[in-house]
XYZ file of C-alpha atoms in Angstrom:
205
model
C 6.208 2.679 13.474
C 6.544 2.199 9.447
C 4.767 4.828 7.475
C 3.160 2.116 5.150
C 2.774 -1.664 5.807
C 2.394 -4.581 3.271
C -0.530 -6.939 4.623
C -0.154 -9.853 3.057
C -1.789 -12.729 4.713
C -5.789 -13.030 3.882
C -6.497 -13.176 7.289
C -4.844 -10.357 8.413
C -6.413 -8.622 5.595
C -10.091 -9.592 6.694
C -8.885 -8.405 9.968
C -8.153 -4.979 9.053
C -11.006 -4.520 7.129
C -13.517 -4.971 9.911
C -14.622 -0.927 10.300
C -14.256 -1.196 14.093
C -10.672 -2.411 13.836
C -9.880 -0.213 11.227
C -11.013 2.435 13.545
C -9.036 1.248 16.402
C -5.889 1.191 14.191
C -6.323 4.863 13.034
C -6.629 5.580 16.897
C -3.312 3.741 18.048
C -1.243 6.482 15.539
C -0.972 7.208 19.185
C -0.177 4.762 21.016
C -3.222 3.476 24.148
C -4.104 1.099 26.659
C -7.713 -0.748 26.081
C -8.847 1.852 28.672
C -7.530 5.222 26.648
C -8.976 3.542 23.164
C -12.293 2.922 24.766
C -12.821 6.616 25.706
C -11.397 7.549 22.680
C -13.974 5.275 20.985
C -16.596 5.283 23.167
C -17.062 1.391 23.305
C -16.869 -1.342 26.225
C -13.225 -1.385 27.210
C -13.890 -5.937 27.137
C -15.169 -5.024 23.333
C -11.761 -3.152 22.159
C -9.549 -5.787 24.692
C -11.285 -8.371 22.083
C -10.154 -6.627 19.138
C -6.791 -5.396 20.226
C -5.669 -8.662 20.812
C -6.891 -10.415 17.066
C -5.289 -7.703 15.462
C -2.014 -7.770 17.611
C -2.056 -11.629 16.707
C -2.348 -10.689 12.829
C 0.921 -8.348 13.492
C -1.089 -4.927 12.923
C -0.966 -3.668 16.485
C 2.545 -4.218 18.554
C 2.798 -4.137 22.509
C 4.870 -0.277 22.932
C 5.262 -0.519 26.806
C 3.940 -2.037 30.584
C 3.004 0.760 33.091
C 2.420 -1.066 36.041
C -0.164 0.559 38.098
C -0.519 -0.463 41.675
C -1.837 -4.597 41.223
C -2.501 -3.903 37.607
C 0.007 -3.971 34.350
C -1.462 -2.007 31.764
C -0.607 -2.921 28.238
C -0.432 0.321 26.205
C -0.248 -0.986 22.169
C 0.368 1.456 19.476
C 0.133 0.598 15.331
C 2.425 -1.576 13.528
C 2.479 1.009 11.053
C 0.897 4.628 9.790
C -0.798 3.013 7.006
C -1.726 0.103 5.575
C -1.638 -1.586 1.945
C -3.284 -4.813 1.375
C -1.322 -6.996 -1.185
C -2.987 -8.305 -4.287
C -1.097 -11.225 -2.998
C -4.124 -11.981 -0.730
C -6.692 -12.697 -3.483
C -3.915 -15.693 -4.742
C -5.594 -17.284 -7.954
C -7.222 -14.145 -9.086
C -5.158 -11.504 -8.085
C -4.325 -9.370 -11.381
C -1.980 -10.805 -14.036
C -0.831 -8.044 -16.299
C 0.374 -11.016 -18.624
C -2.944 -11.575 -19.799
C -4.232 -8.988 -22.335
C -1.285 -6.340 -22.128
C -2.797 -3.219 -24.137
C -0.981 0.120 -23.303
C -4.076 1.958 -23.781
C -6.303 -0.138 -21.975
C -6.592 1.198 -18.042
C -7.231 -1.944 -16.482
C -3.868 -3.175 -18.001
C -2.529 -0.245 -16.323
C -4.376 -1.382 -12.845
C -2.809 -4.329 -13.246
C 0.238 -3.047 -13.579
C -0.050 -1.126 -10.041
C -1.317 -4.201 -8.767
C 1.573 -6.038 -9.212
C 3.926 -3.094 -8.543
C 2.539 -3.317 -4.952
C 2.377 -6.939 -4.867
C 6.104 -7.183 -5.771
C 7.414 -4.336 -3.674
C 5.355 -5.604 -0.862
C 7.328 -8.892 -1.163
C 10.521 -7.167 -1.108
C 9.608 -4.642 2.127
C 8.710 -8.058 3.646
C 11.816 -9.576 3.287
C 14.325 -6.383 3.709
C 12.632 -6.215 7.660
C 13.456 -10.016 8.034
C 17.083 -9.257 6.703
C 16.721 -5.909 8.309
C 17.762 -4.558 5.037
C 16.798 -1.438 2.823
C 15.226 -2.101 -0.593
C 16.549 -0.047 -3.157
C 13.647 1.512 -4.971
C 13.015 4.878 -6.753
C 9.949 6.651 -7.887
C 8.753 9.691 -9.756
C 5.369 11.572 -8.947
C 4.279 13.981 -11.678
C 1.206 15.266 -12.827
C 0.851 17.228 -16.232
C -2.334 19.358 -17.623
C -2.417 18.499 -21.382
C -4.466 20.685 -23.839
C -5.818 18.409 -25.800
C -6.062 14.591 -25.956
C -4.069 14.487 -29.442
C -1.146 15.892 -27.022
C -1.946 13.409 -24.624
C -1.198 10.725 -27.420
C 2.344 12.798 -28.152
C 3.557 12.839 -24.891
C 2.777 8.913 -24.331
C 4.343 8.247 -28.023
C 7.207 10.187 -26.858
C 7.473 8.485 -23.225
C 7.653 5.201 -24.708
C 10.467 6.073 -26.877
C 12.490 7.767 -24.466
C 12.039 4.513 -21.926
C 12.555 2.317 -24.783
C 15.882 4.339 -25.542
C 17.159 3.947 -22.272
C 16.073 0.323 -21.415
C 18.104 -0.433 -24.797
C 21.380 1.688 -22.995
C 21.285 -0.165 -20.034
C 20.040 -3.436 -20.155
C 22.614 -6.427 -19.993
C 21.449 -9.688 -20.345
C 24.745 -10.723 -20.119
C 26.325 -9.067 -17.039
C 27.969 -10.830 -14.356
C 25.747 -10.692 -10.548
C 23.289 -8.288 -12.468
C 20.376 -7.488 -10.897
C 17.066 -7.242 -13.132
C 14.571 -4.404 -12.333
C 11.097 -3.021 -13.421
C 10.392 -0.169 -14.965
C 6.790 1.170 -14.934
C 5.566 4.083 -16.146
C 1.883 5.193 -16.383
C -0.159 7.845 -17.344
C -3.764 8.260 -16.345
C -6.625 11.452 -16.032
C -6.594 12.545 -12.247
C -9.711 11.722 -11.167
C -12.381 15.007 -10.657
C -12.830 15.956 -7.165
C -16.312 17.822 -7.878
C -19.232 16.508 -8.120
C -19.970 17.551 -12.190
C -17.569 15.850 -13.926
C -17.341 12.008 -14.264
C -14.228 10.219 -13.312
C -12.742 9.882 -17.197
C -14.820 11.874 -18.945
C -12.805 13.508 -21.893
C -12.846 17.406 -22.895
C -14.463 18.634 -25.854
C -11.648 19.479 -27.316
């Protein structure tokens, strides 16, 4: 099982939205026969048969083993993957196009920046498990508590120069077999997890 899966393919995206499905996916973390889920559930074994086998066709579920049980072969399925990720991908024409208005302080630029960072890496996953080939990636997960939103400004103007600095270093247009890459980096307010603040809303100070 993959701890995160791309879905890229509208219809397997409409399929995993469906609440029951999604439910039946968050129950085959362990893997179960129609039977098990249906307990688990508490739904018509026929019902989750049904859906097990639409989202099996879409590639979300995956047959784990046969236990044959006297006459009867029981199918026991488990998840294709931990999690899922649908692809921007699936919305084609108006899937987000950071090209468009790029504004470094504007936050939807910055959503469409993580749009296309999962669109694009989503491509790649998709192709390394055809090739059955690692992608090389690497990421960096920070958060920082600024004092004030004027050193919120200094710490952007300051990340911009140190990425320019080092995209200047190492790019080569030039270079023989050179692979190009994307750098991304973003800074946003984590949104409030109680109920009296307003995702965005700015200090006083």
């Amino acid at each position: 099982m993959l701890d995160v899966a791309v879905i890229e393919e509208p219809a397997a995206a409409e399929a995993s939205l469906a609440p029951l499905r999604a439910r039946i996916l968050a129950a085959l973390a362990e893997p179960g026969s129609a039977a098990m889920l249906a307990a688990r559930l508490d739904l018509p074994r026929q019902k989750v048969n049904y859906h097990l086998k639409e989202l099996e066709r879409h590639g979300l579920v995956e047959l784990a083993e046969e236990r044959r049980k006297g006459n009867v072969t029981e199918r026991v399925y488990r998840a294709t993957a931990a999690s899922y990720v649908i692809s921007p991908a699936v919305l084609a024409a108006v899937s987000p196009d950071p090209s468009r208005s790029p504004d470094q302080l504007s936050a939807r630029w910055l959503l469409a920046l993580g749009s296309r960072l999962v669109q694009e890496v989503g491509t790649l996953l998709t192709g390394a498990a055809r090739a059955r080939r690692r992608v090389a990636t690497f990421g960096i997960d920070a958060q920082v508590r600024f004092a004030s939103a004027a050193d919120r400004t200094a710490f952007a103007d300051e990340l911009a120069q140190a990425v320019a600095v080092l995209v200047s270093r190492y790019h080569d247009e030039s270079a023989p077999g050179g692979r190009t890459h994307r750098v991304i980096a973003g800074l946003h307010q984590v949104p409030a997890t109680d109920t009296g603040a307003e995702p965005g809303q700015e200090s006083a100070r």
